[in-house]
PDB file of C-alpha atoms in Angstrom:
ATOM      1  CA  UNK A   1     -36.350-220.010  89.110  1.00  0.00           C
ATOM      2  CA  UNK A   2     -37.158-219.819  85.400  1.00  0.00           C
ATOM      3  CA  UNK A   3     -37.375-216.275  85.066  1.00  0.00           C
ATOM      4  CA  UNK A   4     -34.084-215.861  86.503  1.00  0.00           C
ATOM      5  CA  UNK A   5     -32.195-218.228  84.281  1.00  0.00           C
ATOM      6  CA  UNK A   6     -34.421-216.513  81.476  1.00  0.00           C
ATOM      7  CA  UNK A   7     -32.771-212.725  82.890  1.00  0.00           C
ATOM      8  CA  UNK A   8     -29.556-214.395  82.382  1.00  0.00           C
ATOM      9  CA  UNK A   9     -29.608-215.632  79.342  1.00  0.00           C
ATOM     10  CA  UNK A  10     -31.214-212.448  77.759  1.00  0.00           C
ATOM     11  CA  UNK A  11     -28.443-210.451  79.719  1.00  0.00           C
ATOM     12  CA  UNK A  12     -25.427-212.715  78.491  1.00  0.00           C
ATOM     13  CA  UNK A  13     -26.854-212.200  75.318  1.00  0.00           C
ATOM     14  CA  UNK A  14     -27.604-208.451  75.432  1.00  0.00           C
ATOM     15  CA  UNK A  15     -23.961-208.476  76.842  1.00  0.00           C
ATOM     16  CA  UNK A  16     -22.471-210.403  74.034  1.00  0.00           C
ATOM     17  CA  UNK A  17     -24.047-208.117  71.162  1.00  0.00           C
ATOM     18  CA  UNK A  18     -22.702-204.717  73.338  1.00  0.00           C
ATOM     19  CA  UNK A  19     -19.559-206.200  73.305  1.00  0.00           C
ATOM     20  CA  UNK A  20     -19.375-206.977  69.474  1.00  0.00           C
ATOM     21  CA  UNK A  21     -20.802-203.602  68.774  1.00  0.00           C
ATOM     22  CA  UNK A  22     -18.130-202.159  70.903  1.00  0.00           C
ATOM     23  CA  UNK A  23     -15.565-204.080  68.992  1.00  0.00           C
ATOM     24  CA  UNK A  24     -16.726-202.680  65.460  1.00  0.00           C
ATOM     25  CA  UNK A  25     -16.627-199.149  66.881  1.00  0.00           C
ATOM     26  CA  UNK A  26     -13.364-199.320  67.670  1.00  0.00           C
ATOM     27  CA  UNK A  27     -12.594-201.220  64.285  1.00  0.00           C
ATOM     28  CA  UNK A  28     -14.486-198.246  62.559  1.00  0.00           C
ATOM     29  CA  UNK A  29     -13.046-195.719  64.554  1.00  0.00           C
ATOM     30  CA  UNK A  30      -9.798-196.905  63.750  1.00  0.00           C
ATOM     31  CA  UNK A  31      -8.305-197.850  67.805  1.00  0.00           C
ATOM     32  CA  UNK A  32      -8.520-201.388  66.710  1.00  0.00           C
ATOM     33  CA  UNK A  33      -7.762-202.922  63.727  1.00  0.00           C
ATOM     34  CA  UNK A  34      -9.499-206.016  62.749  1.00  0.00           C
ATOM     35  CA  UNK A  35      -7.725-207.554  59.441  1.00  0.00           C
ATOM     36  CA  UNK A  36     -10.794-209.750  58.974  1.00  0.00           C
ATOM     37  CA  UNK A  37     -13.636-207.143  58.952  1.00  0.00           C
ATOM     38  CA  UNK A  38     -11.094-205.250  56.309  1.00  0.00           C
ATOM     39  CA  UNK A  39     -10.965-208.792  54.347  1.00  0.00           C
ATOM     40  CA  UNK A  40     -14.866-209.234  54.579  1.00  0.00           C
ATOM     41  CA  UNK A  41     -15.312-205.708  53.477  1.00  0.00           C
ATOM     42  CA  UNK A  42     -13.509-206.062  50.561  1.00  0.00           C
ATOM     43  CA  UNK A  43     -15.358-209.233  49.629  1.00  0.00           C
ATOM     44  CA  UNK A  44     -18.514-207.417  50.118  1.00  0.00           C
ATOM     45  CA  UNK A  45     -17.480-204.781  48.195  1.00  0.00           C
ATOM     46  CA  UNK A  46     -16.176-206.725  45.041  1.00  0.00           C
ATOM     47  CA  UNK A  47     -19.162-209.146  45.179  1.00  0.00           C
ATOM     48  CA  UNK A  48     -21.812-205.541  44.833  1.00  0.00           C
ATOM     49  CA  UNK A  49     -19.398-204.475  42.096  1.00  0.00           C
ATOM     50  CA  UNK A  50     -19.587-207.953  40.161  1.00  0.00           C
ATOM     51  CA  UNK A  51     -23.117-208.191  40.624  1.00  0.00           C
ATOM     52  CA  UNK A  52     -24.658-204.605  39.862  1.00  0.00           C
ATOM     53  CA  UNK A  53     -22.078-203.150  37.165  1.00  0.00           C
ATOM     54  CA  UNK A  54     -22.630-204.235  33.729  1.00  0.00           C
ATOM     55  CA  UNK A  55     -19.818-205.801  31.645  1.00  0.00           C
ATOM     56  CA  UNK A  56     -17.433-203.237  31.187  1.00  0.00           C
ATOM     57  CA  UNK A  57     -13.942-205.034  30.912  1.00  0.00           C
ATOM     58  CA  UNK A  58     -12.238-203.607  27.963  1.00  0.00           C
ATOM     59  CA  UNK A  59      -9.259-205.588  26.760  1.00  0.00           C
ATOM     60  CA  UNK A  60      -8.462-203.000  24.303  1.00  0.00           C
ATOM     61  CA  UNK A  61      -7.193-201.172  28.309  1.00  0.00           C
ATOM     62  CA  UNK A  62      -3.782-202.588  29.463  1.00  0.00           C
ATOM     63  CA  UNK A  63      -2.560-200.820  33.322  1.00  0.00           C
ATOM     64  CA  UNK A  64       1.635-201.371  33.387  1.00  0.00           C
ATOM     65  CA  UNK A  65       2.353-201.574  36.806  1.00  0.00           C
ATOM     66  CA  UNK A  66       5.968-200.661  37.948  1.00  0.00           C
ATOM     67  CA  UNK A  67       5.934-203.672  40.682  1.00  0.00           C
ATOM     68  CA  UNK A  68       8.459-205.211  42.870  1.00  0.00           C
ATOM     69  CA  UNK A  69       9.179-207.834  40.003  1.00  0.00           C
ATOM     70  CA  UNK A  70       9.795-205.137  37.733  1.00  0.00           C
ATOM     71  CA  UNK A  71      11.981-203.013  40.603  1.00  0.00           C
ATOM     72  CA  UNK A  72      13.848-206.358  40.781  1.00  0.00           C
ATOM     73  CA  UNK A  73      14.891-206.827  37.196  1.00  0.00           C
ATOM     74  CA  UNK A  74      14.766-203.169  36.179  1.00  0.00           C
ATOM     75  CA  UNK A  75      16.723-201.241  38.687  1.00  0.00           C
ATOM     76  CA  UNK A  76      15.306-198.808  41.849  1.00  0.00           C
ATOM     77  CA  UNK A  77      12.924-195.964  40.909  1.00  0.00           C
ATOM     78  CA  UNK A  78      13.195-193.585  39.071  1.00  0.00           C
ATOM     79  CA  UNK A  79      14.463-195.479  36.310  1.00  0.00           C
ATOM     80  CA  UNK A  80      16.710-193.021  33.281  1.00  0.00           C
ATOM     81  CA  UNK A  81      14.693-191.496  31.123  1.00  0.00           C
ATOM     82  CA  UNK A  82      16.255-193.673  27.886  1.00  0.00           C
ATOM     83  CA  UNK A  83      15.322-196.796  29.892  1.00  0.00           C
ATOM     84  CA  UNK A  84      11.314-195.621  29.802  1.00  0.00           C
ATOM     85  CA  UNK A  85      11.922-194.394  26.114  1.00  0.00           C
ATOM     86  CA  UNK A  86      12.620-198.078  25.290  1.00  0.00           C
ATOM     87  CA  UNK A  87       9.352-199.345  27.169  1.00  0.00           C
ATOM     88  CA  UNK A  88       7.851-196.686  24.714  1.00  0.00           C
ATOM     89  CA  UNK A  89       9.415-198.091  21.783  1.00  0.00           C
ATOM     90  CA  UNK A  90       8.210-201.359  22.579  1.00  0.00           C
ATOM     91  CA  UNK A  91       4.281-200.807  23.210  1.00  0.00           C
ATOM     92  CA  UNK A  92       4.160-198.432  20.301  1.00  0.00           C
ATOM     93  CA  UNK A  93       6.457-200.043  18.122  1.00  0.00           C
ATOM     94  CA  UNK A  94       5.990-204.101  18.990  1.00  0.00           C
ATOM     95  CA  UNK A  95       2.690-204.113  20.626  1.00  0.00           C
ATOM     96  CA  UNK A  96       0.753-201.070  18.308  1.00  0.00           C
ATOM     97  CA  UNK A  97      -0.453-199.437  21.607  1.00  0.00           C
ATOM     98  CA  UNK A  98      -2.728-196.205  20.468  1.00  0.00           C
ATOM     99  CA  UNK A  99      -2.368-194.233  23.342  1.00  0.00           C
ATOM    100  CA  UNK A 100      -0.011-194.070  26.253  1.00  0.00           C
ATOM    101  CA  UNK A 101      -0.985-192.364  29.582  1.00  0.00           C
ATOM    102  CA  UNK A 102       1.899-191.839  33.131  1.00  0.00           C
ATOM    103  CA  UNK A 103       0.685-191.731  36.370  1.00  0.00           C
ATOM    104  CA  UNK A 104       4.358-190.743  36.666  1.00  0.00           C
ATOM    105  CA  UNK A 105       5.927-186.455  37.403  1.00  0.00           C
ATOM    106  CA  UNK A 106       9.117-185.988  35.025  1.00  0.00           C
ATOM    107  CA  UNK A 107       9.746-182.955  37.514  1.00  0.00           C
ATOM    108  CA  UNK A 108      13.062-182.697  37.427  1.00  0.00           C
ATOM    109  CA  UNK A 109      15.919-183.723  35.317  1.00  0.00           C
ATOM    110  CA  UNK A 110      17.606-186.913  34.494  1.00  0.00           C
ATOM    111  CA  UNK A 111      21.436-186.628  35.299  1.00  0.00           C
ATOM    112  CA  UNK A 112      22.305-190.393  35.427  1.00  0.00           C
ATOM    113  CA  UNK A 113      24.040-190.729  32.266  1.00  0.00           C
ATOM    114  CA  UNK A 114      26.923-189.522  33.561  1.00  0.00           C
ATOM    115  CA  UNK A 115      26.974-187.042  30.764  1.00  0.00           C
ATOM    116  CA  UNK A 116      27.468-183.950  33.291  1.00  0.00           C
ATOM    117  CA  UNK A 117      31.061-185.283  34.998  1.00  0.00           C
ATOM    118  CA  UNK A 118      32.523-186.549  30.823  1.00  0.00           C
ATOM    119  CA  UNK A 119      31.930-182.926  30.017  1.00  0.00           C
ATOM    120  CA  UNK A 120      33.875-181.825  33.417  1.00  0.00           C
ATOM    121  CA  UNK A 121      36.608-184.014  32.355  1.00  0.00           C
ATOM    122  CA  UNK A 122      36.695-182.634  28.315  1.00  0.00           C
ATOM    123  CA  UNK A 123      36.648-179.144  29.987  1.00  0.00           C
ATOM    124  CA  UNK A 124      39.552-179.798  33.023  1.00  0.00           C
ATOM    125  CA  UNK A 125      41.384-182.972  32.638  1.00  0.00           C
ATOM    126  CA  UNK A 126      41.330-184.505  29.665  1.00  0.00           C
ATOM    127  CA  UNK A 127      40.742-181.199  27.319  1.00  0.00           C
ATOM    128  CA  UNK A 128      44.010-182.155  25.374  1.00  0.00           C
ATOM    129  CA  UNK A 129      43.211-185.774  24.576  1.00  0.00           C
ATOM    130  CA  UNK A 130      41.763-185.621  21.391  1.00  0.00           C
ATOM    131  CA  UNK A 131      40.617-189.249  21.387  1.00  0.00           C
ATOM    132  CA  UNK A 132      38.525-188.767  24.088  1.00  0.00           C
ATOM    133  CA  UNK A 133      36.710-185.497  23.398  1.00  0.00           C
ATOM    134  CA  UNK A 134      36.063-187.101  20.061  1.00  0.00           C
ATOM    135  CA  UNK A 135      34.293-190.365  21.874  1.00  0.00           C
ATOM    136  CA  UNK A 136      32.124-188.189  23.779  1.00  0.00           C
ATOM    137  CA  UNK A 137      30.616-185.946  20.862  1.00  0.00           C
ATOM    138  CA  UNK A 138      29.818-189.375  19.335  1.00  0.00           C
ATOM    139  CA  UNK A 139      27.716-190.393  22.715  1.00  0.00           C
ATOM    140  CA  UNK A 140      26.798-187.133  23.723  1.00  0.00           C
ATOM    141  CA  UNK A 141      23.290-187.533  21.913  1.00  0.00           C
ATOM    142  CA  UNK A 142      22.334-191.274  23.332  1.00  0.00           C
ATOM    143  CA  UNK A 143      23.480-189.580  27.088  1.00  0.00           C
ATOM    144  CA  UNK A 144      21.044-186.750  27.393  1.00  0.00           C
ATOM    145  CA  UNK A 145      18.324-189.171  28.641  1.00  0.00           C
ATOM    146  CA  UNK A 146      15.977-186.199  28.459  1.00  0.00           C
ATOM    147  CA  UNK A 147      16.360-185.161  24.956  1.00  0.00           C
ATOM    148  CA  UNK A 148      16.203-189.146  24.167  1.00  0.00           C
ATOM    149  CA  UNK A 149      13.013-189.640  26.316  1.00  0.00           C
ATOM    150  CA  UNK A 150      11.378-186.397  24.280  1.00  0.00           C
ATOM    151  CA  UNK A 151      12.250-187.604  21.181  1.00  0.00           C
ATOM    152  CA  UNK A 152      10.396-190.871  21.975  1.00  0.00           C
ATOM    153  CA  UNK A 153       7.379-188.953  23.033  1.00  0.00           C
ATOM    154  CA  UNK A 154       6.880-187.122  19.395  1.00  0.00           C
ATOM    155  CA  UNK A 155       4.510-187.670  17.422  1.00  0.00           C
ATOM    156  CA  UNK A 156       2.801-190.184  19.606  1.00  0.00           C
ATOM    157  CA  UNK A 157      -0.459-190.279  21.859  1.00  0.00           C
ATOM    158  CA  UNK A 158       0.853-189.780  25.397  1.00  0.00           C
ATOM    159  CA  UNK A 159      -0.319-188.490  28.106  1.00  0.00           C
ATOM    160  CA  UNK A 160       2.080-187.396  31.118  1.00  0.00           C
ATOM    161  CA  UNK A 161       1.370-186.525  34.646  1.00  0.00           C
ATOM    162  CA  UNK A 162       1.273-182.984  35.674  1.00  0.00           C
ATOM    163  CA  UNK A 163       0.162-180.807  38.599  1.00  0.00           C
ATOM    164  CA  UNK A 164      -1.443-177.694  39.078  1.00  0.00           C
ATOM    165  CA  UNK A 165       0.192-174.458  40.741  1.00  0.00           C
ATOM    166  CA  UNK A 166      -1.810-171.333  41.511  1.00  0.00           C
ATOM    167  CA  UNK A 167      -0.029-169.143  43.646  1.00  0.00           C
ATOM    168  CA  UNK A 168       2.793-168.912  41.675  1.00  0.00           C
ATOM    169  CA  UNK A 169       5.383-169.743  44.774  1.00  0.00           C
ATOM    170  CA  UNK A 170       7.632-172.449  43.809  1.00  0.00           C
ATOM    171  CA  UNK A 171       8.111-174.882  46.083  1.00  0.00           C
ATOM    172  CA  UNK A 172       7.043-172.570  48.881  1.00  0.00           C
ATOM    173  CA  UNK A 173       3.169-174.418  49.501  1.00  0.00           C
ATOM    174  CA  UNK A 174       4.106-178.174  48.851  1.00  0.00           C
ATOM    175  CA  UNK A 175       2.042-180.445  51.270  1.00  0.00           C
ATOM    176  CA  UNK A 176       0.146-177.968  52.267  1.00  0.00           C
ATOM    177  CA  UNK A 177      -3.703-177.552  51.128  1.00  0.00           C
ATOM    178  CA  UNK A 178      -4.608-174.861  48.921  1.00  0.00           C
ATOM    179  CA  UNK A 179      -7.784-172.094  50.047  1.00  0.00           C
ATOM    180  CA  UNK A 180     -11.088-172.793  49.898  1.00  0.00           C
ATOM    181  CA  UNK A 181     -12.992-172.457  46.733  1.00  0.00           C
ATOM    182  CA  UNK A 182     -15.850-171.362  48.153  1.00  0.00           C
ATOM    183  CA  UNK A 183     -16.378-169.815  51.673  1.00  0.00           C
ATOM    184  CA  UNK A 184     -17.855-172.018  54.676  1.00  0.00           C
TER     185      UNK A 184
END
């Protein structure tokens, strides 16, 4: 009678531990997501960091985030190119920043000055008022975001996001993974 309560117990057990291992397969293996492995994880993996890397905070190293606060007072993404030469002006100028890095692509260009549909109108509409063609060669040079955002960049430390191209096809490869270095 003993050794069959004793079968049991090791077989509930033995049970039990299958089932658990089961469980983190399928958490591993991605079928089912369990939020509090990911949580303990994490934990895990900040407490190793804290406990084996040396003391390597550097305050002199500031990360701006563009954030939903920052999307909230500043406008949607991608914000016009004067807008980020003002940021510029600001750590450089007010906070003596020494160098300035973007995890950001300036791909293509900024058109959200408007600057494109005044010179329509100077050139269909209003090409006879005087007044007006006058006004916009006075903006003209604060409305070509680009020019405004390269003139903030000279002459200071900054580093902007790129990306490689080998094949030479523009466009043509996007998404797609380049050849192998190397062959298998």
């Amino acid at each position: 009678m003993k050794k069959t309560g004793f079968l049991k117990l090791h077989a509930m057990r033995i049970s039990l531990g299958l089932a658990i291992v089961l469980l983190m397969l399928l958490n591993a293996a991605g079928v089912i997501p369990l939020g509090f492995v990911q949580r303990l994880e994490n934990y895990a993996y900040d407490q190793r960091l804290q406990w084996t890397m040396p003391d390597t905070v550097d305050p002199r190293i500031v990360i701006v985030d563009i954030d939903e606060r920052s999307l909230q007072e500043q406008g949607h993404w991608p914000w016009p190119r004067h807008q980020i030469a003002k940021m510029m002006d600001v750590l450089f100028d007010t906070y003596q920043i020494d160098v300035l890095g973007f995890d950001v692509l300036f791909a293509e260009p900024d058109g959200s000055s408007g600057l494109g549909q005044l010179e329509q109108l100077a050139r269909t509409d209003l090409k006879d008022n005087p007044a007006f063609n006058e006004a916009l060669a006075r903006l003209r040079p604060s409305l070509r975001y680009d020019q405004v955002f390269a003139d903030a960049l000279k002459n200071r430390r900054i580093a902007l996001g790129y990306y490689f191209r080998h094949d030479g096809q523009a466009d043509s490869r996007v998404g797609s993974l380049p050849k192998p270095a190397l062959a298998a």
